[in-house]
CSV table of N, CA and C in Angstrom, one decimal:
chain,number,residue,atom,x,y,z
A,271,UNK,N,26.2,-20.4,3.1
A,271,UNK,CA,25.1,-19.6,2.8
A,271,UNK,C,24.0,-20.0,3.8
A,272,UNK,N,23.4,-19.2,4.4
A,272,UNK,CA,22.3,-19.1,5.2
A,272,UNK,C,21.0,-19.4,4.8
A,273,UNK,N,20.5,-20.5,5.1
A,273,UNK,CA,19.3,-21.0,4.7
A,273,UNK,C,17.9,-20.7,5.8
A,274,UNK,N,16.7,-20.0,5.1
A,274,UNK,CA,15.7,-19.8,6.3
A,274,UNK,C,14.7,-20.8,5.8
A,275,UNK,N,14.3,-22.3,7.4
A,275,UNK,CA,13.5,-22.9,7.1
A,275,UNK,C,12.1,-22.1,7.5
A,276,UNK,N,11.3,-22.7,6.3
A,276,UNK,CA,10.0,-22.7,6.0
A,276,UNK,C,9.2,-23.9,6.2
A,277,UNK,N,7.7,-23.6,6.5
A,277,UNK,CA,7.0,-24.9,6.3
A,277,UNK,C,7.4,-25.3,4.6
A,278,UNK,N,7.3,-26.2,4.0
A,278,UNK,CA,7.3,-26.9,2.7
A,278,UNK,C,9.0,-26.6,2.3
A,279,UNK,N,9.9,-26.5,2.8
A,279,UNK,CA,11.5,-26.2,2.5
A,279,UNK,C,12.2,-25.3,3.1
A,280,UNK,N,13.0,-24.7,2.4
A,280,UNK,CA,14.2,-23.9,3.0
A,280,UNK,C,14.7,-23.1,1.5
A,281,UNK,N,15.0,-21.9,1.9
A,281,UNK,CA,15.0,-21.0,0.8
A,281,UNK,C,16.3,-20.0,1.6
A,282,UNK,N,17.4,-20.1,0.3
A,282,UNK,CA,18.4,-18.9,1.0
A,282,UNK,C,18.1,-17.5,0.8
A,283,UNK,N,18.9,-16.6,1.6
A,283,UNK,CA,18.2,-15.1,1.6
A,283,UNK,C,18.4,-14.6,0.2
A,284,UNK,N,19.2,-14.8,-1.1
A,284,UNK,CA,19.4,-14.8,-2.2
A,284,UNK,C,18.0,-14.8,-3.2
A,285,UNK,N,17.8,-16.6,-2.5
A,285,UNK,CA,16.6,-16.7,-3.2
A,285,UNK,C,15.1,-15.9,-2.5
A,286,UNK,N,15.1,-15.7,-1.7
A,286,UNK,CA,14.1,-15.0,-1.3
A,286,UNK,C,13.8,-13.7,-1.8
A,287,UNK,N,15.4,-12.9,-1.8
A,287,UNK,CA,15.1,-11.7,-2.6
A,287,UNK,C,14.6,-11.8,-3.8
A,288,UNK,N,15.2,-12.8,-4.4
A,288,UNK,CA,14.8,-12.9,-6.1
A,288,UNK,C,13.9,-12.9,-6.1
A,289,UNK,N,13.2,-13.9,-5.2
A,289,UNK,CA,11.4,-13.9,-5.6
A,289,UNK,C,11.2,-12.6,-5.6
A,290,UNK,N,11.0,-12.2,-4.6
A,290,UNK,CA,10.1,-10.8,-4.7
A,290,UNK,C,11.1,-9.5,-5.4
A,291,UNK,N,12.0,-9.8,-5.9
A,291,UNK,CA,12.2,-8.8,-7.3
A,291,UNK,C,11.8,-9.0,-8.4
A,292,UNK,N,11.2,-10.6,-8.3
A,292,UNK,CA,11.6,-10.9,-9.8
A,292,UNK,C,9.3,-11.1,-9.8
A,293,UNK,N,8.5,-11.3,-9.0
A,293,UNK,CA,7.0,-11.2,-8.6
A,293,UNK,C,7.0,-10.1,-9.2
A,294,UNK,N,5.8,-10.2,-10.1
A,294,UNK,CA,5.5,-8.3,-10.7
A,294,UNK,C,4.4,-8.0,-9.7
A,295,UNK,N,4.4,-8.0,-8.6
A,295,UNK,CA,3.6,-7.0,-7.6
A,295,UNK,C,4.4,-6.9,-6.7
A,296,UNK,N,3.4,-5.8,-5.5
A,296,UNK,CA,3.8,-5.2,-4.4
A,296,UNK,C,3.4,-5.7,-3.2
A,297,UNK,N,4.4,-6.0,-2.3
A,297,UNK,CA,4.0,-6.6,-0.8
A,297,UNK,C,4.9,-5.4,-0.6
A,298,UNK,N,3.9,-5.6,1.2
A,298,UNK,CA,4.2,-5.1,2.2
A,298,UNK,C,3.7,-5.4,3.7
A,299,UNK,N,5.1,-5.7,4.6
A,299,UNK,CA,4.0,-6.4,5.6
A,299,UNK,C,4.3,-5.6,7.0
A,300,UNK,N,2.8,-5.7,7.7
A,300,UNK,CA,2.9,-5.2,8.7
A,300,UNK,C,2.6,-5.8,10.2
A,301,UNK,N,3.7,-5.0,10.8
A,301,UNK,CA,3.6,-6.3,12.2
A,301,UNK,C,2.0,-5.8,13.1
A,302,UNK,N,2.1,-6.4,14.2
A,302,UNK,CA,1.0,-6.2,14.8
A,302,UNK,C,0.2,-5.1,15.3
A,303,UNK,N,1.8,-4.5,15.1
A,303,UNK,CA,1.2,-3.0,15.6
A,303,UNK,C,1.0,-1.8,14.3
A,304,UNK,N,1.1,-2.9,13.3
A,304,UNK,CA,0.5,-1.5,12.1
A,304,UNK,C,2.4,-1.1,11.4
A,305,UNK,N,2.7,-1.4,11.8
A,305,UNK,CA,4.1,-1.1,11.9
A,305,UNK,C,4.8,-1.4,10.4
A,306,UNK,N,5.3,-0.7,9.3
A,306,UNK,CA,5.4,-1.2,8.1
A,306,UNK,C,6.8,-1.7,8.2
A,307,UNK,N,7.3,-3.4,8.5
A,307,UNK,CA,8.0,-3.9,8.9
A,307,UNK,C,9.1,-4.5,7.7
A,308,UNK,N,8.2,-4.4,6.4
A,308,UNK,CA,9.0,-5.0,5.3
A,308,UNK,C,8.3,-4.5,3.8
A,309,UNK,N,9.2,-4.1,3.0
A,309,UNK,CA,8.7,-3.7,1.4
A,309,UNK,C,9.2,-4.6,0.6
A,310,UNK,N,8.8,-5.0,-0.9
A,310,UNK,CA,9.2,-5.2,-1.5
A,310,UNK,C,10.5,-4.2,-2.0
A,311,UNK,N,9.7,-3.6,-2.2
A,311,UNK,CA,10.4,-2.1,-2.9
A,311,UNK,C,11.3,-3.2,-4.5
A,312,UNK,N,10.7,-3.0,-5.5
A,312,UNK,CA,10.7,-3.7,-6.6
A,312,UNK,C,10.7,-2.8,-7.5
A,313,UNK,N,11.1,-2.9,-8.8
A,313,UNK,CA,10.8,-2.2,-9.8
A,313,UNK,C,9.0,-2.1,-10.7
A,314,UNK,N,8.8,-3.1,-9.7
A,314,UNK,CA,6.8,-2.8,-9.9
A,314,UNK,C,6.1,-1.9,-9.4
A,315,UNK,N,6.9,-1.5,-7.9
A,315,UNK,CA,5.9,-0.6,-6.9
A,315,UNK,C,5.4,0.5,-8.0
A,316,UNK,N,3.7,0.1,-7.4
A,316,UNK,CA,3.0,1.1,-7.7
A,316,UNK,C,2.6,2.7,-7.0
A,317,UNK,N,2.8,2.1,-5.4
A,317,UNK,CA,2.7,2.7,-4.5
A,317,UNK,C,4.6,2.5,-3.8
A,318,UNK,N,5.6,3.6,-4.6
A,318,UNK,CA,7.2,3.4,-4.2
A,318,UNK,C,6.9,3.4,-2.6
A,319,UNK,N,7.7,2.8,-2.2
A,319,UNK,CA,8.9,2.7,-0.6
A,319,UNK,C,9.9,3.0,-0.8
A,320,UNK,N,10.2,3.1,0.3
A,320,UNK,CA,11.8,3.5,0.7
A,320,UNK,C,12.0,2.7,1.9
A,321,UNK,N,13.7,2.5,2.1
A,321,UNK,CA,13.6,2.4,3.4
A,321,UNK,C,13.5,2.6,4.8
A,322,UNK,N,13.3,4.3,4.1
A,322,UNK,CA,12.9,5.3,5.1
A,322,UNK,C,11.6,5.0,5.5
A,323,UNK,N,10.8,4.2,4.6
A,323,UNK,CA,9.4,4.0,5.2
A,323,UNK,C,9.3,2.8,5.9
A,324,UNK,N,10.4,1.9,6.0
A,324,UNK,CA,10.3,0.7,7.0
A,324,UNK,C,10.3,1.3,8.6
A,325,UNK,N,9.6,0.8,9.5
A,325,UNK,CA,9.3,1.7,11.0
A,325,UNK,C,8.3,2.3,11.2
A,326,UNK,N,7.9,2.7,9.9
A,326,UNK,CA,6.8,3.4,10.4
A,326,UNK,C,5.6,3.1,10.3
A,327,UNK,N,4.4,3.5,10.5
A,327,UNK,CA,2.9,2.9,11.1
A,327,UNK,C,2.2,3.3,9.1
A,328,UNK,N,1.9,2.2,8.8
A,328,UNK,CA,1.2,1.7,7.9
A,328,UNK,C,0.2,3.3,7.5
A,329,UNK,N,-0.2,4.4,8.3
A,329,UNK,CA,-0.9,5.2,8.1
A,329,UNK,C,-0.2,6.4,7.8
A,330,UNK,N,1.4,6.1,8.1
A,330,UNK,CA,2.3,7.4,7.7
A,330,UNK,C,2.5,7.2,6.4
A,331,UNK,N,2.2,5.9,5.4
A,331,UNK,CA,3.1,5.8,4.1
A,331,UNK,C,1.6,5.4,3.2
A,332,UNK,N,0.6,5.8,3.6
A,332,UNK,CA,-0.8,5.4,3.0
A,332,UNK,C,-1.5,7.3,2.8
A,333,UNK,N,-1.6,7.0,1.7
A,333,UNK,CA,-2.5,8.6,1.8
A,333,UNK,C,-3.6,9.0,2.1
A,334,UNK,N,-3.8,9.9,2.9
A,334,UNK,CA,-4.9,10.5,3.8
A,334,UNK,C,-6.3,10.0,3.4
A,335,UNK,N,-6.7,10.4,1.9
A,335,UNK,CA,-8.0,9.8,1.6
A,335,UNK,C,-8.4,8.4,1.7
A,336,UNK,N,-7.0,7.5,2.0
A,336,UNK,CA,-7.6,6.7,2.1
A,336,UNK,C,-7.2,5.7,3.0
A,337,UNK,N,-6.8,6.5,4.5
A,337,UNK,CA,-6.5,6.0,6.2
A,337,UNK,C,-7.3,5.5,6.8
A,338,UNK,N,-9.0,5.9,6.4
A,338,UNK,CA,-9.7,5.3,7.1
A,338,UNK,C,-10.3,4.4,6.7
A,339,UNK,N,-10.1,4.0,5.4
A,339,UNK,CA,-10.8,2.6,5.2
A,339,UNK,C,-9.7,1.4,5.4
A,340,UNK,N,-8.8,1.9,5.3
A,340,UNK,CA,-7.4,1.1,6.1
A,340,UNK,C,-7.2,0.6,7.6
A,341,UNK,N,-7.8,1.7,8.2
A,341,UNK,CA,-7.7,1.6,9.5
A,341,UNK,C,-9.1,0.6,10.4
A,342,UNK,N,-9.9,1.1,9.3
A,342,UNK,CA,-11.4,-0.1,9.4
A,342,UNK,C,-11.2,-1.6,9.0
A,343,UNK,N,-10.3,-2.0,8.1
A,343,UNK,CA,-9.9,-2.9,7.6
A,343,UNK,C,-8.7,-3.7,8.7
A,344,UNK,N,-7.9,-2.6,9.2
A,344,UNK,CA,-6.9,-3.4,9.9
A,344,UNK,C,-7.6,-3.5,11.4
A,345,UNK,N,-8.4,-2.9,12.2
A,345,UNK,CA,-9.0,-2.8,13.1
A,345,UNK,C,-9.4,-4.1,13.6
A,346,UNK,N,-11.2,-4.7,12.0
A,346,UNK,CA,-11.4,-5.9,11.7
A,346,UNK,C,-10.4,-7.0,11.8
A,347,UNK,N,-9.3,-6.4,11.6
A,347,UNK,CA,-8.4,-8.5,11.5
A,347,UNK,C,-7.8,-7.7,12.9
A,348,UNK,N,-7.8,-7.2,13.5
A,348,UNK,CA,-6.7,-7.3,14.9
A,348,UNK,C,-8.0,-8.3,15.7
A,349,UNK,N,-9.3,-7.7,15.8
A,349,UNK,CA,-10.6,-8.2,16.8
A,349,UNK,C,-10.8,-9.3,15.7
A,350,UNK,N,-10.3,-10.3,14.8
A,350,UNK,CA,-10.3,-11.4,13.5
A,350,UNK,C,-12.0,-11.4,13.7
A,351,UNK,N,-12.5,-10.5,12.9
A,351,UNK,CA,-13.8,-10.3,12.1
A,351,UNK,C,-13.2,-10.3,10.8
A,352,UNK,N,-12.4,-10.4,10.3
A,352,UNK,CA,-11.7,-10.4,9.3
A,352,UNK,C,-10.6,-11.0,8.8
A,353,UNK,N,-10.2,-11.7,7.7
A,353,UNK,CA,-9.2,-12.5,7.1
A,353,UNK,C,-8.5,-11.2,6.1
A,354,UNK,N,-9.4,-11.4,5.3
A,354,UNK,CA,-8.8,-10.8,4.1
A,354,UNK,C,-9.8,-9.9,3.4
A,355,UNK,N,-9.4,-9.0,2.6
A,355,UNK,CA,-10.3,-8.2,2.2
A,355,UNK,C,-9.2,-7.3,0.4
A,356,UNK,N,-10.2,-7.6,-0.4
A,356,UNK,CA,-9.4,-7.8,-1.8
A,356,UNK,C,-10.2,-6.5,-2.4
A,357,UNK,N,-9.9,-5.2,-2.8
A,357,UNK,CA,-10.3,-4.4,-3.3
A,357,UNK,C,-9.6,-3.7,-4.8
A,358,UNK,N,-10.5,-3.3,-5.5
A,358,UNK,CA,-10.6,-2.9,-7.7
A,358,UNK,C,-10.6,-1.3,-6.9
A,359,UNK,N,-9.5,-0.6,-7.2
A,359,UNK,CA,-9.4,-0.1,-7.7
A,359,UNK,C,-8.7,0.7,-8.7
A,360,UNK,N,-8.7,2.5,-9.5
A,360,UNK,CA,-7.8,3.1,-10.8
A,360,UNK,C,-7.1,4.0,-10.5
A,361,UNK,N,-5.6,3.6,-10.7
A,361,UNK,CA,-4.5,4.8,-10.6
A,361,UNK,C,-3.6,5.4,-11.9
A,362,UNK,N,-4.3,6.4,-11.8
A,362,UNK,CA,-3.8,7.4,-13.0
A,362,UNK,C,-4.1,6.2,-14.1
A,363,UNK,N,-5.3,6.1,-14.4
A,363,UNK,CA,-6.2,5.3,-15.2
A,363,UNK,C,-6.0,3.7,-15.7
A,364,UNK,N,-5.2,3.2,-14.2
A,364,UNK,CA,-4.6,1.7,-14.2
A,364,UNK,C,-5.5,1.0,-13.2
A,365,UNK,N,-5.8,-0.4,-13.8
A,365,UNK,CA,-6.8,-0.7,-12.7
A,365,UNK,C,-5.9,-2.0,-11.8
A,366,UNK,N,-6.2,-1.1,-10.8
A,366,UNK,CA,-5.6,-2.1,-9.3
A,366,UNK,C,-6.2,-3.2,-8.9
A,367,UNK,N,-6.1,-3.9,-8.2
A,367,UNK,CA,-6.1,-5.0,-7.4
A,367,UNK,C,-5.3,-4.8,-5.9
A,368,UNK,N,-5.8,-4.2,-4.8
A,368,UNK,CA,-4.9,-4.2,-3.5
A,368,UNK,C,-5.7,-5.1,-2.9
A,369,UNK,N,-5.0,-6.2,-2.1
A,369,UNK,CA,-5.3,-7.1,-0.8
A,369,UNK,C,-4.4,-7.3,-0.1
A,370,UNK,N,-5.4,-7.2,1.0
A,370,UNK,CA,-4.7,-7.6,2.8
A,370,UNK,C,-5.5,-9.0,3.0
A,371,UNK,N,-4.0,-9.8,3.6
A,371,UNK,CA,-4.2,-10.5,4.5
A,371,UNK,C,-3.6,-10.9,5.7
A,372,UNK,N,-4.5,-11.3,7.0
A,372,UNK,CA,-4.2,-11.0,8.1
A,372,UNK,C,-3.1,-12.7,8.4
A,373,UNK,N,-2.3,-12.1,9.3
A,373,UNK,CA,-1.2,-13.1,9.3
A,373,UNK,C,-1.4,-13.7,11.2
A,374,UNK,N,-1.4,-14.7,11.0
A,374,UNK,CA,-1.5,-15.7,12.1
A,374,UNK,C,-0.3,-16.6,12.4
A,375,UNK,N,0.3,-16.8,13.8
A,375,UNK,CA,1.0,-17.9,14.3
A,375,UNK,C,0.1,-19.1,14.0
A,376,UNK,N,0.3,-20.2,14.6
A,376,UNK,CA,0.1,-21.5,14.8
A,376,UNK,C,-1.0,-22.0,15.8
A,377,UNK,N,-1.0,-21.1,16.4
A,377,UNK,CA,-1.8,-21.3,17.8
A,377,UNK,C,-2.9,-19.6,17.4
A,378,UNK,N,-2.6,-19.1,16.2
A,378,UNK,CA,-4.0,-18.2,15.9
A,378,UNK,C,-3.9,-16.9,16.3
A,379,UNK,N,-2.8,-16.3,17.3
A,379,UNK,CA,-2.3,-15.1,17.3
A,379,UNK,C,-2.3,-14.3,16.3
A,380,UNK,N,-2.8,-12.9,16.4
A,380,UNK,CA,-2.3,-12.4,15.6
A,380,UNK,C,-1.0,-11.7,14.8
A,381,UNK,N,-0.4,-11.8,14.2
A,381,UNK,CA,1.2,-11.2,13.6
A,381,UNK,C,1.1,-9.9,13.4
A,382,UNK,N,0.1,-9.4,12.1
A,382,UNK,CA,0.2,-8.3,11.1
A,382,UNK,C,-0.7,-8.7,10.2
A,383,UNK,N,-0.2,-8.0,9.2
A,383,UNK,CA,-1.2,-8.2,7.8
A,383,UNK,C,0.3,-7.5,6.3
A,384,UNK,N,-0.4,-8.9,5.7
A,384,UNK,CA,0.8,-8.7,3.9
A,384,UNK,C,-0.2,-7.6,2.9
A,385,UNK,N,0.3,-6.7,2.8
A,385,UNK,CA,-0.7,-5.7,1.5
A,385,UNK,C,-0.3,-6.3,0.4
A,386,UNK,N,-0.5,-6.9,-0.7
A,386,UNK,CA,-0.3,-7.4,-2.1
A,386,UNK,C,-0.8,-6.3,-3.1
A,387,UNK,N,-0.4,-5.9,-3.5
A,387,UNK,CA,-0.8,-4.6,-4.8
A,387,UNK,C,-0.2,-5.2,-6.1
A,388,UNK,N,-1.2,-4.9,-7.2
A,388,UNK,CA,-0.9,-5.6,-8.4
A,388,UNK,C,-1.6,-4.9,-9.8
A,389,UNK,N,-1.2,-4.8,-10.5
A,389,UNK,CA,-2.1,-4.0,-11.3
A,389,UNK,C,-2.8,-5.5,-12.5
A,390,UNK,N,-4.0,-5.0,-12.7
A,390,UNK,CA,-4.8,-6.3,-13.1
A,390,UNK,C,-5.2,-6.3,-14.7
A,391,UNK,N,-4.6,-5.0,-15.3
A,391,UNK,CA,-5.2,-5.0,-16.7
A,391,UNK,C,-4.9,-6.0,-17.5
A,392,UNK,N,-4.3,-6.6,-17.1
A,392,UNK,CA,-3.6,-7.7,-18.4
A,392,UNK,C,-4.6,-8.8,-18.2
A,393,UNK,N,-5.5,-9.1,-17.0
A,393,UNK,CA,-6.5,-10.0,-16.6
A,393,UNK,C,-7.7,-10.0,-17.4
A,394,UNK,N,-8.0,-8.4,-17.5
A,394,UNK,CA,-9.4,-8.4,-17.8
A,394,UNK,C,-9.4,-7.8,-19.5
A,395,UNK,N,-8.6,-8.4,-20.2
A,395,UNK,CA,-8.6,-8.4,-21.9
A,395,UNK,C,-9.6,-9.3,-22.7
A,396,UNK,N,-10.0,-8.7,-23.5
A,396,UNK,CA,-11.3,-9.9,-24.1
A,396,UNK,C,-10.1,-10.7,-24.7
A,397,UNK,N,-10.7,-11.6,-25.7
A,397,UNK,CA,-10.1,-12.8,-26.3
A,397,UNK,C,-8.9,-13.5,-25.4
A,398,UNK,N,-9.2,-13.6,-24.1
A,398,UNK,CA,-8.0,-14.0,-23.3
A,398,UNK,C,-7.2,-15.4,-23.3
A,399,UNK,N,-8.7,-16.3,-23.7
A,399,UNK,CA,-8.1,-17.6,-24.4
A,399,UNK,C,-6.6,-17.4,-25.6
A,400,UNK,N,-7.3,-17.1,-26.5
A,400,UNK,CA,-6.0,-17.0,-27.7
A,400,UNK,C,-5.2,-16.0,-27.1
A,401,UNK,N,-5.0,-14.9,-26.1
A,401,UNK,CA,-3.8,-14.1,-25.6
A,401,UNK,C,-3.2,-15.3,-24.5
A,402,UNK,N,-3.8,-15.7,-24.1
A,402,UNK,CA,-2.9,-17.2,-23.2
A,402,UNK,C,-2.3,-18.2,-23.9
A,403,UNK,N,-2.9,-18.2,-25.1
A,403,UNK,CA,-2.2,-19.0,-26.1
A,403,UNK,C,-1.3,-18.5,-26.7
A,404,UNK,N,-1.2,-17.7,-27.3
A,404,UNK,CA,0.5,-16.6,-27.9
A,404,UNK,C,1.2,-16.6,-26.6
A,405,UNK,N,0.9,-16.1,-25.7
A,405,UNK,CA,1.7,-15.9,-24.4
A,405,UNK,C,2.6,-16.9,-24.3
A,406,UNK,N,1.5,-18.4,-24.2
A,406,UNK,CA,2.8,-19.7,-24.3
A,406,UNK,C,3.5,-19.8,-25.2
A,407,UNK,N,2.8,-19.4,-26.3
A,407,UNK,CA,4.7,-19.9,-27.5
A,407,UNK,C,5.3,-19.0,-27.7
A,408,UNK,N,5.3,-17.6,-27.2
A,408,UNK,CA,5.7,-16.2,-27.8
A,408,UNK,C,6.2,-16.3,-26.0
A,409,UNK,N,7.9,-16.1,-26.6
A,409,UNK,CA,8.9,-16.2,-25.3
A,409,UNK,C,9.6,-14.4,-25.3
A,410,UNK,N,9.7,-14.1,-24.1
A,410,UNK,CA,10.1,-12.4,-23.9
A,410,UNK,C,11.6,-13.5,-23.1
C-alpha cells in the first residue's frame, strides 16, 4: 500500500479518502491558476461537483452572482494581501460558513487556495452547553 508522507506522518490513499468522506464539509482546492484541481465530492456537498468539474477555473463551477467577490478574494491572495477570508452566509434557508485559504510552499510561493464550506446551524443553537453534553453520552 502506498503511503503519502506528510509533515507530522504518513497517511495511505485509503485513509485520506476516508477523511474527507467521512469530514461533514466541503473542500475544494485550487491550483494557482484558479484551476479547480480537487473536490471532495462527499455526501455533504452543499455546493455538488463532479468530476467533470475537476480542470476547470474555479469561476466555471461558482455561480455568476457570486464571481466577483471570488475573484476579488482570490486576486488578494495571488498579490498575498490576503490569507484567508471566512464568510456567513444562507442557502435555501441554511446558514453557511464558506472559507478560503491561500496555500503556500515553504519558501512562501504561492500554490492555490482550499474552499472549506460547511453548514454552521448546529453551532449557533441556544443551550449549547447541555446539547454538548447529551451529544457526549447520546452515541449515533
Amino acid at each position: 500500500m502506498n503511503e503519502i508522507k506528510l509533515k507530522g506522518g504518513h497517511l495511505s490513499l485509503p485513509e485520506l479518502n476516508a477523511i474527507f468522506t467521512t469530514i461533514p464539509q466541503e473542500f475544494d482546492v485550487l491550483d494557482e491558476n484558479d484551476i479547480v484541481v480537487w473536490s471532495s465530492i462527499n455526501e455533504y456537498c452543499i455546493f455538488p461537483r463532479t468530476e467533470k468539474d475537476i480542470g476547470k477555473t474555479v469561476f466555471k463551477v461558482h455561480p455568476g452572482h457570486s464571481q466577483g467577490r471570488v475573484k476579488a478574494v482570490l486576486k488578494q491572495m495571488h498579490e498575498g494581501e490576503r490569507n484567508s477570508i471566512s464568510i456567513n452566509l444562507h442557502k435555501n434557508g441554511q446558514p453557511l460558513n464558506i472559507s478560503f485559504y491561500s496555500l503556500h510552499n515553504d519558501d512562501g510561493k504561492y500554490l492555490g487556495c482550499v474552499e472549506v464550506t460547511q453548514p454552521v446551524q448546529s453551532y449557533q443553537v441556544k443551550d449549547s452547553k447541555w446539547r454538548n453534553f447529551l451529544n457526549m453520552i447520546h452515541k449515533k
